[in-house]
Amino acid sequence: MRHLVKGRKLGRTASHRKALLGNLATSLIKSEKKSIRTTLAKAKELRPFIEQLITKAKHAYQRERSGAFPAGHVDVHQRRMVGRVIHEKAVLQELFDVVAPVVAERNGGYTRIIKLGQRRGDGAEEAIIQLVDFAPAQDGAVSASRRKKTARPSTKKAAPAVAEVVAEAAPAVVEETVAEVVESVEAPKPEAENEVVNTVEEVAEAAPETPESTNENTEEAAGENTEEAQS
């Protein structure tokens, strides 16, 4: 009968899941910064897995330093236990000779998980898992600079200042507007003056011609009447 499997299945069978965790542990120890980037679910499953391997390496280092083995001998049993999941000899040597001495005084909690949010594409939650003792020191400079960039200016202080500027500028604007209106009403446009002068000249030129034309028409009409009477 199949019972519930403890932990996350990660969409794999037991053998494939074990191989996956072994490969992730190998990549974590092999990396120069002792840090890898993966999904959040895999990082949470890798954390207890890799910490058990580091604990075995730490115990082997402590026993070798305490004189439990003859000079020049190492704890072969612990190396064989870890070698079941880490198959690269160079990575195995890195774990026992480099990582174990650094974490010898730490009682667990060798790793740290940093969430990165969702990745593009499938939207899976990403995270960074790293060894605490090999991580770069954090001084808070990055977070402080980000806070300065994202800080929004206060609108409460800006509102009174804007009101004062508007109150000071309003009388000047009103005076300028009134002066422009008065000038436009009092000062006639030069174009209108030219039109009036031209109209007066045309009327003056046309006025003398009107009586002459009237007299000529009267004389012609009188001559025609005389001729008719004589006939």
PDB file of C-alpha atoms in Angstrom:
ATOM      1  CA  MET A   1       0.000   0.000   0.000  1.00  0.00           C
ATOM      2  CA  ARG A   2       1.366   3.401  -0.997  1.00  0.00           C
ATOM      3  CA  HIS A   3       1.440   5.902   1.855  1.00  0.00           C
ATOM      4  CA  LEU A   4       1.919   9.646   1.868  1.00  0.00           C
ATOM      5  CA  VAL A   5       5.422  10.791   0.961  1.00  0.00           C
ATOM      6  CA  LYS A   6       6.957  13.283   3.373  1.00  0.00           C
ATOM      7  CA  GLY A   7       8.064  16.558   1.842  1.00  0.00           C
ATOM      8  CA  ARG A   8       7.667  17.824  -1.724  1.00  0.00           C
ATOM      9  CA  LYS A   9       7.534  15.361  -4.592  1.00  0.00           C
ATOM     10  CA  LEU A  10       8.781  17.951  -7.126  1.00  0.00           C
ATOM     11  CA  GLY A  11       6.980  16.058  -9.905  1.00  0.00           C
ATOM     12  CA  ARG A  12       9.485  13.174  -9.775  1.00  0.00           C
ATOM     13  CA  THR A  13       9.767   9.652  -8.524  1.00  0.00           C
ATOM     14  CA  ALA A  14      11.825   8.817  -5.437  1.00  0.00           C
ATOM     15  CA  SER A  15      14.937   7.840  -7.398  1.00  0.00           C
ATOM     16  CA  HIS A  16      14.785  10.885  -9.650  1.00  0.00           C
ATOM     17  CA  ARG A  17      14.162  13.150  -6.660  1.00  0.00           C
ATOM     18  CA  LYS A  18      17.211  11.743  -4.856  1.00  0.00           C
ATOM     19  CA  ALA A  19      19.356  12.220  -7.969  1.00  0.00           C
ATOM     20  CA  LEU A  20      18.093  15.799  -8.329  1.00  0.00           C
ATOM     21  CA  LEU A  21      18.982  16.710  -4.739  1.00  0.00           C
ATOM     22  CA  GLY A  22      22.407  15.107  -5.142  1.00  0.00           C
ATOM     23  CA  ASN A  23      23.083  17.177  -8.256  1.00  0.00           C
ATOM     24  CA  LEU A  24      21.921  20.377  -6.549  1.00  0.00           C
ATOM     25  CA  ALA A  25      24.160  19.646  -3.543  1.00  0.00           C
ATOM     26  CA  THR A  26      27.097  19.024  -5.876  1.00  0.00           C
ATOM     27  CA  SER A  27      26.478  22.317  -7.677  1.00  0.00           C
ATOM     28  CA  LEU A  28      26.221  24.220  -4.394  1.00  0.00           C
ATOM     29  CA  ILE A  29      29.537  22.917  -3.057  1.00  0.00           C
ATOM     30  CA  LYS A  30      31.289  23.217  -6.410  1.00  0.00           C
ATOM     31  CA  SER A  31      30.266  26.832  -7.015  1.00  0.00           C
ATOM     32  CA  GLU A  32      32.883  29.456  -6.251  1.00  0.00           C
ATOM     33  CA  LYS A  33      30.543  31.603  -4.133  1.00  0.00           C
ATOM     34  CA  LYS A  34      28.843  28.548  -2.580  1.00  0.00           C
ATOM     35  CA  SER A  35      25.521  29.818  -3.904  1.00  0.00           C
ATOM     36  CA  ILE A  36      23.083  28.583  -6.545  1.00  0.00           C
ATOM     37  CA  ARG A  37      19.803  29.852  -7.967  1.00  0.00           C
ATOM     38  CA  THR A  38      16.825  27.511  -8.272  1.00  0.00           C
ATOM     39  CA  THR A  39      13.109  27.343  -7.540  1.00  0.00           C
ATOM     40  CA  LEU A  40      11.864  27.967  -4.022  1.00  0.00           C
ATOM     41  CA  ALA A  41      10.445  24.436  -3.671  1.00  0.00           C
ATOM     42  CA  LYS A  42      13.758  22.827  -4.667  1.00  0.00           C
ATOM     43  CA  ALA A  43      15.694  25.146  -2.362  1.00  0.00           C
ATOM     44  CA  LYS A  44      13.510  24.185   0.604  1.00  0.00           C
ATOM     45  CA  GLU A  45      13.997  20.485  -0.134  1.00  0.00           C
ATOM     46  CA  LEU A  46      17.734  20.916  -0.662  1.00  0.00           C
ATOM     47  CA  ARG A  47      18.291  22.717   2.634  1.00  0.00           C
ATOM     48  CA  PRO A  48      17.884  19.751   5.055  1.00  0.00           C
ATOM     49  CA  PHE A  49      19.524  17.447   2.511  1.00  0.00           C
ATOM     50  CA  ILE A  50      22.745  19.455   2.186  1.00  0.00           C
ATOM     51  CA  GLU A  51      22.897  20.280   5.898  1.00  0.00           C
ATOM     52  CA  GLN A  52      22.974  16.576   6.769  1.00  0.00           C
ATOM     53  CA  LEU A  53      25.939  16.125   4.436  1.00  0.00           C
ATOM     54  CA  ILE A  54      27.733  19.133   5.938  1.00  0.00           C
ATOM     55  CA  THR A  55      27.107  17.783   9.453  1.00  0.00           C
ATOM     56  CA  LYS A  56      28.728  14.468   8.494  1.00  0.00           C
ATOM     57  CA  ALA A  57      31.744  16.313   7.101  1.00  0.00           C
ATOM     58  CA  LYS A  58      31.965  18.479  10.244  1.00  0.00           C
ATOM     59  CA  HIS A  59      31.881  15.450  12.563  1.00  0.00           C
ATOM     60  CA  ALA A  60      34.599  13.788  10.514  1.00  0.00           C
ATOM     61  CA  TYR A  61      36.754  16.916  10.774  1.00  0.00           C
ATOM     62  CA  GLN A  62      36.236  17.171  14.536  1.00  0.00           C
ATOM     63  CA  ARG A  63      37.107  13.511  15.100  1.00  0.00           C
ATOM     64  CA  GLU A  64      40.220  13.807  12.978  1.00  0.00           C
ATOM     65  CA  ARG A  65      41.347  16.881  14.925  1.00  0.00           C
ATOM     66  CA  SER A  66      40.602  15.292  18.298  1.00  0.00           C
ATOM     67  CA  GLY A  67      43.029  12.405  17.686  1.00  0.00           C
ATOM     68  CA  ALA A  68      40.428   9.666  17.255  1.00  0.00           C
ATOM     69  CA  PHE A  69      42.403   8.402  14.261  1.00  0.00           C
ATOM     70  CA  PRO A  70      46.119   7.739  13.866  1.00  0.00           C
ATOM     71  CA  ALA A  71      48.220  10.485  12.358  1.00  0.00           C
ATOM     72  CA  GLY A  72      47.668  10.803   8.630  1.00  0.00           C
ATOM     73  CA  HIS A  73      44.384   8.857   8.696  1.00  0.00           C
ATOM     74  CA  VAL A  74      40.912  10.238   7.910  1.00  0.00           C
ATOM     75  CA  ASP A  75      37.357   9.238   8.668  1.00  0.00           C
ATOM     76  CA  VAL A  76      36.709   6.999   5.677  1.00  0.00           C
ATOM     77  CA  HIS A  77      33.258   5.944   6.853  1.00  0.00           C
ATOM     78  CA  GLN A  78      31.812   9.471   6.727  1.00  0.00           C
ATOM     79  CA  ARG A  79      33.372  10.049   3.316  1.00  0.00           C
ATOM     80  CA  ARG A  80      31.743   6.892   1.983  1.00  0.00           C
ATOM     81  CA  MET A  81      28.348   7.895   3.420  1.00  0.00           C
ATOM     82  CA  VAL A  82      28.500  11.286   1.731  1.00  0.00           C
ATOM     83  CA  GLY A  83      29.938   9.711  -1.421  1.00  0.00           C
ATOM     84  CA  ARG A  84      26.655   7.866  -1.964  1.00  0.00           C
ATOM     85  CA  VAL A  85      25.006  11.058  -3.175  1.00  0.00           C
ATOM     86  CA  ILE A  86      28.023  13.165  -4.224  1.00  0.00           C
ATOM     87  CA  HIS A  87      29.880  11.205  -6.871  1.00  0.00           C
ATOM     88  CA  GLU A  88      32.568  13.717  -7.844  1.00  0.00           C
ATOM     89  CA  LYS A  89      35.784  13.237  -5.894  1.00  0.00           C
ATOM     90  CA  ALA A  90      36.840  16.861  -6.258  1.00  0.00           C
ATOM     91  CA  VAL A  91      33.547  18.061  -4.744  1.00  0.00           C
ATOM     92  CA  LEU A  92      33.818  15.496  -1.944  1.00  0.00           C
ATOM     93  CA  GLN A  93      37.306  16.729  -1.123  1.00  0.00           C
ATOM     94  CA  GLU A  94      36.073  20.351  -1.214  1.00  0.00           C
ATOM     95  CA  LEU A  95      33.359  19.525   1.310  1.00  0.00           C
ATOM     96  CA  PHE A  96      35.644  17.783   3.823  1.00  0.00           C
ATOM     97  CA  ASP A  97      38.764  19.935   3.418  1.00  0.00           C
ATOM     98  CA  VAL A  98      37.339  23.440   2.825  1.00  0.00           C
ATOM     99  CA  VAL A  99      33.726  23.637   4.011  1.00  0.00           C
ATOM    100  CA  ALA A 100      33.994  21.484   7.146  1.00  0.00           C
ATOM    101  CA  PRO A 101      36.766  23.557   8.836  1.00  0.00           C
ATOM    102  CA  VAL A 102      34.806  26.783   8.274  1.00  0.00           C
ATOM    103  CA  VAL A 103      31.542  25.487   9.795  1.00  0.00           C
ATOM    104  CA  ALA A 104      33.202  23.503  12.595  1.00  0.00           C
ATOM    105  CA  GLU A 105      32.009  25.955  15.276  1.00  0.00           C
ATOM    106  CA  ARG A 106      28.480  26.377  13.913  1.00  0.00           C
ATOM    107  CA  ASN A 107      25.721  24.221  15.374  1.00  0.00           C
ATOM    108  CA  GLY A 108      23.482  23.802  12.351  1.00  0.00           C
ATOM    109  CA  GLY A 109      21.901  26.410  10.121  1.00  0.00           C
ATOM    110  CA  TYR A 110      24.644  26.289   7.512  1.00  0.00           C
ATOM    111  CA  THR A 111      22.484  27.553   4.652  1.00  0.00           C
ATOM    112  CA  ARG A 112      20.328  30.564   3.869  1.00  0.00           C
ATOM    113  CA  ILE A 113      17.417  30.922   1.411  1.00  0.00           C
ATOM    114  CA  ILE A 114      16.756  34.279  -0.248  1.00  0.00           C
ATOM    115  CA  LYS A 115      13.500  34.657  -2.173  1.00  0.00           C
ATOM    116  CA  LEU A 116      13.660  36.348  -5.571  1.00  0.00           C
ATOM    117  CA  GLY A 117      10.016  36.409  -6.610  1.00  0.00           C
ATOM    118  CA  GLN A 118       8.393  34.926  -9.689  1.00  0.00           C
ATOM    119  CA  ARG A 119      10.387  34.254 -12.817  1.00  0.00           C
ATOM    120  CA  ARG A 120       9.189  35.099 -16.316  1.00  0.00           C
ATOM    121  CA  GLY A 121       7.561  32.369 -18.322  1.00  0.00           C
ATOM    122  CA  ASP A 122       5.992  29.886 -15.929  1.00  0.00           C
ATOM    123  CA  GLY A 123       5.786  32.234 -12.925  1.00  0.00           C
ATOM    124  CA  ALA A 124       7.602  29.827 -10.595  1.00  0.00           C
ATOM    125  CA  GLU A 125       8.958  31.231  -7.334  1.00  0.00           C
ATOM    126  CA  GLU A 126      12.748  31.556  -7.513  1.00  0.00           C
ATOM    127  CA  ALA A 127      15.251  31.626  -4.668  1.00  0.00           C
ATOM    128  CA  ILE A 128      18.971  31.623  -3.922  1.00  0.00           C
ATOM    129  CA  ILE A 129      20.367  29.070  -1.501  1.00  0.00           C
ATOM    130  CA  GLN A 130      23.860  29.734  -0.165  1.00  0.00           C
ATOM    131  CA  LEU A 131      26.204  28.771   2.631  1.00  0.00           C
ATOM    132  CA  VAL A 132      26.068  31.366   5.391  1.00  0.00           C
ATOM    133  CA  ASP A 133      29.793  31.374   6.195  1.00  0.00           C
ATOM    134  CA  PHE A 134      30.775  31.891   2.543  1.00  0.00           C
ATOM    135  CA  ALA A 135      28.241  34.620   1.701  1.00  0.00           C
ATOM    136  CA  PRO A 136      29.484  38.204   1.205  1.00  0.00           C
ATOM    137  CA  ALA A 137      28.991  40.581   4.117  1.00  0.00           C
ATOM    138  CA  GLN A 138      25.819  42.683   4.056  1.00  0.00           C
ATOM    139  CA  ASP A 139      26.202  46.287   5.256  1.00  0.00           C
ATOM    140  CA  GLY A 140      22.773  47.562   4.221  1.00  0.00           C
ATOM    141  CA  ALA A 141      24.122  49.976   1.600  1.00  0.00           C
ATOM    142  CA  VAL A 142      22.066  48.461  -1.220  1.00  0.00           C
ATOM    143  CA  SER A 143      18.782  48.557   0.658  1.00  0.00           C
ATOM    144  CA  ALA A 144      19.433  52.126   1.841  1.00  0.00           C
ATOM    145  CA  SER A 145      20.087  53.352  -1.705  1.00  0.00           C
ATOM    146  CA  ARG A 146      16.909  51.696  -2.927  1.00  0.00           C
ATOM    147  CA  ARG A 147      14.901  53.368  -0.201  1.00  0.00           C
ATOM    148  CA  LYS A 148      16.268  56.764  -1.209  1.00  0.00           C
ATOM    149  CA  LYS A 149      15.319  56.223  -4.851  1.00  0.00           C
ATOM    150  CA  THR A 150      11.800  55.010  -4.126  1.00  0.00           C
ATOM    151  CA  ALA A 151      11.027  57.648  -1.460  1.00  0.00           C
ATOM    152  CA  ARG A 152       8.132  59.868  -2.503  1.00  0.00           C
ATOM    153  CA  PRO A 153       8.117  63.622  -1.756  1.00  0.00           C
ATOM    154  CA  SER A 154       5.664  64.745   0.893  1.00  0.00           C
ATOM    155  CA  THR A 155       2.577  66.497  -0.509  1.00  0.00           C
ATOM    156  CA  LYS A 156       1.549  68.015   2.833  1.00  0.00           C
ATOM    157  CA  LYS A 157       4.446  70.479   2.865  1.00  0.00           C
ATOM    158  CA  ALA A 158       4.187  71.266  -0.832  1.00  0.00           C
ATOM    159  CA  ALA A 159       0.491  72.249  -0.715  1.00  0.00           C
ATOM    160  CA  PRO A 160       0.904  75.387   1.500  1.00  0.00           C
ATOM    161  CA  ALA A 161       3.892  76.539  -0.534  1.00  0.00           C
ATOM    162  CA  VAL A 162       1.893  76.294  -3.766  1.00  0.00           C
ATOM    163  CA  ALA A 163      -0.997  78.215  -2.181  1.00  0.00           C
ATOM    164  CA  GLU A 164       1.355  81.030  -1.133  1.00  0.00           C
ATOM    165  CA  VAL A 165       2.852  81.303  -4.612  1.00  0.00           C
ATOM    166  CA  VAL A 166      -0.597  81.436  -6.210  1.00  0.00           C
ATOM    167  CA  ALA A 167      -1.769  84.104  -3.724  1.00  0.00           C
ATOM    168  CA  GLU A 168       1.268  86.280  -4.454  1.00  0.00           C
ATOM    169  CA  ALA A 169       1.012  85.933  -8.224  1.00  0.00           C
ATOM    170  CA  ALA A 170      -2.775  86.506  -8.493  1.00  0.00           C
ATOM    171  CA  PRO A 171      -2.799  90.368  -8.052  1.00  0.00           C
ATOM    172  CA  ALA A 172      -0.032  90.851 -10.592  1.00  0.00           C
ATOM    173  CA  VAL A 173      -1.860  88.713 -13.153  1.00  0.00           C
ATOM    174  CA  VAL A 174      -5.108  90.646 -12.607  1.00  0.00           C
ATOM    175  CA  GLU A 175      -3.350  94.030 -13.030  1.00  0.00           C
ATOM    176  CA  GLU A 176      -1.674  92.930 -16.255  1.00  0.00           C
ATOM    177  CA  THR A 177      -4.976  91.667 -17.665  1.00  0.00           C
ATOM    178  CA  VAL A 178      -6.817  94.931 -16.831  1.00  0.00           C
ATOM    179  CA  ALA A 179      -4.044  97.031 -18.392  1.00  0.00           C
ATOM    180  CA  GLU A 180      -4.192  95.010 -21.612  1.00  0.00           C
ATOM    181  CA  VAL A 181      -7.989  95.416 -21.827  1.00  0.00           C
ATOM    182  CA  VAL A 182      -7.786  99.222 -21.300  1.00  0.00           C
ATOM    183  CA  GLU A 183      -5.106  99.620 -23.947  1.00  0.00           C
ATOM    184  CA  SER A 184      -7.107  97.598 -26.453  1.00  0.00           C
ATOM    185  CA  VAL A 185     -10.220  99.792 -25.859  1.00  0.00           C
ATOM    186  CA  GLU A 186      -8.530 103.242 -25.842  1.00  0.00           C
ATOM    187  CA  ALA A 187      -6.027 102.820 -28.628  1.00  0.00           C
ATOM    188  CA  PRO A 188      -7.747 102.532 -32.043  1.00  0.00           C
ATOM    189  CA  LYS A 189      -6.257 100.168 -34.472  1.00  0.00           C
ATOM    190  CA  PRO A 190      -4.233 101.711 -37.333  1.00  0.00           C
ATOM    191  CA  GLU A 191      -6.061  99.524 -39.831  1.00  0.00           C
ATOM    192  CA  ALA A 192      -9.418 101.065 -38.875  1.00  0.00           C
ATOM    193  CA  GLU A 193      -7.982 104.599 -39.269  1.00  0.00           C
ATOM    194  CA  ASN A 194      -6.733 103.817 -42.767  1.00  0.00           C
ATOM    195  CA  GLU A 195     -10.128 102.445 -43.783  1.00  0.00           C
ATOM    196  CA  VAL A 196     -11.908 105.622 -42.576  1.00  0.00           C
ATOM    197  CA  VAL A 197      -9.477 107.897 -44.458  1.00  0.00           C
ATOM    198  CA  ASN A 198      -9.884 105.923 -47.671  1.00  0.00           C
ATOM    199  CA  THR A 199     -13.671 106.064 -47.410  1.00  0.00           C
ATOM    200  CA  VAL A 200     -13.651 109.857 -46.924  1.00  0.00           C
ATOM    201  CA  GLU A 201     -11.369 110.339 -49.929  1.00  0.00           C
ATOM    202  CA  GLU A 202     -13.610 108.228 -52.146  1.00  0.00           C
ATOM    203  CA  VAL A 203     -16.702 110.195 -51.105  1.00  0.00           C
ATOM    204  CA  ALA A 204     -14.906 113.499 -51.721  1.00  0.00           C
ATOM    205  CA  GLU A 205     -13.836 112.427 -55.192  1.00  0.00           C
ATOM    206  CA  ALA A 206     -17.313 111.232 -56.140  1.00  0.00           C
ATOM    207  CA  ALA A 207     -19.203 114.329 -54.836  1.00  0.00           C
ATOM    208  CA  PRO A 208     -18.186 116.959 -57.570  1.00  0.00           C
ATOM    209  CA  GLU A 209     -19.028 114.606 -60.383  1.00  0.00           C
ATOM    210  CA  THR A 210     -22.699 114.236 -59.363  1.00  0.00           C
ATOM    211  CA  PRO A 211     -23.973 117.857 -60.125  1.00  0.00           C
ATOM    212  CA  GLU A 212     -22.234 117.956 -63.524  1.00  0.00           C
ATOM    213  CA  SER A 213     -23.814 114.727 -64.590  1.00  0.00           C
ATOM    214  CA  THR A 214     -27.229 116.025 -63.402  1.00  0.00           C
ATOM    215  CA  ASN A 215     -26.914 119.277 -65.439  1.00  0.00           C
ATOM    216  CA  GLU A 216     -25.896 117.396 -68.563  1.00  0.00           C
ATOM    217  CA  ASN A 217     -28.907 115.117 -68.275  1.00  0.00           C
ATOM    218  CA  THR A 218     -31.234 118.133 -67.804  1.00  0.00           C
ATOM    219  CA  GLU A 219     -29.839 119.944 -70.867  1.00  0.00           C
ATOM    220  CA  GLU A 220     -30.236 116.868 -73.030  1.00  0.00           C
ATOM    221  CA  ALA A 221     -33.852 116.420 -71.913  1.00  0.00           C
ATOM    222  CA  ALA A 222     -34.666 120.109 -72.656  1.00  0.00           C
ATOM    223  CA  GLY A 223     -33.144 119.896 -76.143  1.00  0.00           C
ATOM    224  CA  GLU A 224     -35.220 116.873 -76.979  1.00  0.00           C
ATOM    225  CA  ASN A 225     -38.428 118.609 -75.849  1.00  0.00           C
ATOM    226  CA  THR A 226     -37.661 121.687 -78.031  1.00  0.00           C
ATOM    227  CA  GLU A 227     -37.125 119.596 -81.119  1.00  0.00           C
ATOM    228  CA  GLU A 228     -40.416 117.799 -80.590  1.00  0.00           C
ATOM    229  CA  ALA A 229     -42.286 121.103 -80.170  1.00  0.00           C
ATOM    230  CA  GLN A 230     -40.836 122.539 -83.411  1.00  0.00           C
ATOM    231  CA  SER A 231     -41.797 119.519 -85.317  1.00  0.00           C
TER     232      SER A 231
END
